């Protein structure tokens, strides 16, 4: 299996942008029926974290992280249906955590977890913060992980 990559948007190739757009469209639009535009301005400022298949024609897993008002947020965590339950989402989280620590960007990460995926984040050391809220018509939970 290929290595997880971490790149700012400006360093992505056209093929990588295509692969990342496709996995997000498959997971969030086709599977989950989210109608909010999948690509947004945050993508331009975000770091993109992903694992492509060996042929580099598809992303097996992808996420992004970005700074907003002094906090770093993880978002758009997506794993291809056929690649789930293999630890790829946890590997993405670990790659993000290592990157922000190596670059001394922050000592805490935040994310808006879909409630249905909350166990993944709890298992990876994230803690619930505040009440459940709705985003794009789906219940979410703000979560935080202090990095050491």
Coordinates of C-alpha atoms in Angstrom, one line a residue:
X1 CA 0.0 0.0 0.0
X2 CA 1.2 3.5 -0.7
X3 CA 2.1 6.1 1.9
X4 CA -0.3 8.6 3.3
X5 CA 0.5 12.1 1.9
X6 CA 0.1 15.5 3.5
X7 CA 0.1 18.5 1.2
X8 CA -1.2 22.0 1.1
X9 CA -3.7 22.6 -1.8
X10 CA -1.2 24.5 -3.8
X11 CA 1.1 21.4 -4.0
X12 CA -1.6 19.0 -5.2
X13 CA -1.5 17.8 -8.8
X14 CA -4.6 17.9 -11.0
X15 CA -4.9 14.1 -10.7
X16 CA -4.7 14.3 -6.8
X17 CA -7.4 17.1 -6.8
X18 CA -9.6 14.8 -9.0
X19 CA -9.1 11.8 -6.8
X20 CA -9.9 13.8 -3.6
X21 CA -13.0 15.4 -5.2
X22 CA -14.2 12.0 -6.3
X23 CA -13.9 10.3 -3.0
X24 CA -15.7 13.1 -1.2
X25 CA -18.4 13.2 -3.8
X26 CA -18.9 9.4 -3.5
X27 CA -19.0 9.4 0.3
X28 CA -20.7 12.6 1.2
X29 CA -23.0 13.3 -1.8
X30 CA -23.8 9.8 -3.2
X31 CA -23.8 7.8 0.0
X32 CA -24.9 10.3 2.6
X33 CA -27.1 12.5 0.4
X34 CA -25.5 15.8 1.6
X35 CA -26.6 18.6 -0.6
X36 CA -24.4 21.3 0.7
X37 CA -21.6 22.0 -1.8
X38 CA -18.8 19.5 -1.1
X39 CA -15.9 21.7 -2.3
X40 CA -15.6 25.0 -0.5
X41 CA -13.2 27.9 -0.1
X42 CA -11.6 26.2 2.9
X43 CA -10.1 23.6 0.5
X44 CA -7.8 26.3 -0.9
X45 CA -6.3 27.0 2.6
X46 CA -6.4 23.4 3.9
X47 CA -3.8 20.7 4.1
X48 CA -5.0 17.6 2.4
X49 CA -4.2 14.2 3.8
X50 CA -4.8 11.1 1.6
X51 CA -3.9 7.7 0.5
X52 CA -4.2 6.8 -3.2
X53 CA -4.4 3.3 -4.7
X54 CA -1.3 1.9 -6.3
X55 CA -2.4 3.1 -9.8
X56 CA -3.0 6.6 -8.4
X57 CA -6.4 6.6 -10.0
X58 CA -8.5 6.7 -6.8
X59 CA -8.2 7.9 -3.2
X60 CA -8.8 5.1 -0.7
X61 CA -9.0 7.6 2.1
X62 CA -8.8 11.3 2.5
X63 CA -9.2 14.2 5.0
X64 CA -8.3 17.8 5.3
X65 CA -7.2 20.1 8.1
X66 CA -7.1 23.8 8.4
X67 CA -6.7 26.7 10.8
X68 CA -9.7 28.8 11.8
X69 CA -9.5 31.5 14.4
X70 CA -6.5 30.0 16.1
X71 CA -7.8 26.4 16.1
X72 CA -6.9 23.6 13.8
X73 CA -9.9 21.6 12.5
X74 CA -10.0 18.2 10.8
X75 CA -12.7 17.7 8.3
X76 CA -14.0 15.7 5.3
X77 CA -12.7 12.4 6.6
X78 CA -13.7 9.9 3.9
X79 CA -12.8 6.3 3.3
X80 CA -14.0 4.4 0.2
X81 CA -16.7 1.8 1.0
X82 CA -14.5 -1.1 -0.1
X83 CA -11.6 0.1 2.1
X84 CA -13.4 0.6 5.3
X85 CA -12.7 -1.3 8.6
X86 CA -9.0 -1.5 7.7
X87 CA -7.8 1.3 10.0
X88 CA -7.4 3.9 7.2
X89 CA -9.3 6.6 9.0
X90 CA -7.2 6.1 12.2
X91 CA -4.1 6.3 10.0
X92 CA -5.2 9.6 8.5
X93 CA -5.8 11.0 12.0
X94 CA -2.4 9.8 13.1
X95 CA -0.7 11.4 10.1
X96 CA -2.4 14.7 10.8
X97 CA -1.4 14.6 14.4
X98 CA 2.2 13.8 13.6
X99 CA 2.3 16.6 10.9
X100 CA 1.0 19.3 13.2
X101 CA 3.3 18.3 16.0
X102 CA 6.3 18.1 13.7
X103 CA 5.5 21.5 12.2
X104 CA 4.7 22.9 15.6
X105 CA 1.4 24.2 14.4
X106 CA -0.8 23.5 17.4
X107 CA -1.1 21.4 20.5
X108 CA -4.8 20.5 20.0
X109 CA -7.0 19.4 17.2
X110 CA -10.8 19.8 16.8
X111 CA -13.4 18.3 14.5
X112 CA -17.1 18.1 13.9
X113 CA -17.7 14.4 14.1
X114 CA -20.9 12.9 12.6
X115 CA -22.5 11.3 15.6
X116 CA -22.6 8.0 13.7
X117 CA -18.8 8.1 13.4
X118 CA -18.1 9.3 17.0
X119 CA -16.7 6.0 18.2
X120 CA -13.9 6.2 15.7
X121 CA -12.7 9.5 17.2
X122 CA -13.2 8.4 20.8
X123 CA -11.1 5.4 20.0
X124 CA -8.4 7.7 18.7
X125 CA -8.3 9.9 21.8
X126 CA -10.7 12.6 20.9
X127 CA -13.1 13.9 23.6
X128 CA -16.6 15.3 23.3
X129 CA -17.1 19.0 23.8
X130 CA -20.5 20.6 24.3
X131 CA -23.9 19.5 22.9
X132 CA -24.7 17.7 19.7
X133 CA -25.6 20.1 16.9
X134 CA -26.8 19.8 13.3
X135 CA -24.6 20.5 10.3
X136 CA -25.8 19.8 6.7
X137 CA -28.8 18.0 8.2
X138 CA -26.7 15.5 10.1
X139 CA -26.2 15.4 13.9
X140 CA -22.6 16.3 14.8
X141 CA -20.5 16.5 17.9
X142 CA -17.6 18.9 18.5
X143 CA -14.6 16.9 19.5
X144 CA -11.1 17.8 20.7
X145 CA -7.8 16.1 21.2
X146 CA -4.9 17.5 23.2
X147 CA -1.6 16.6 21.6
X148 CA 1.4 15.9 23.8

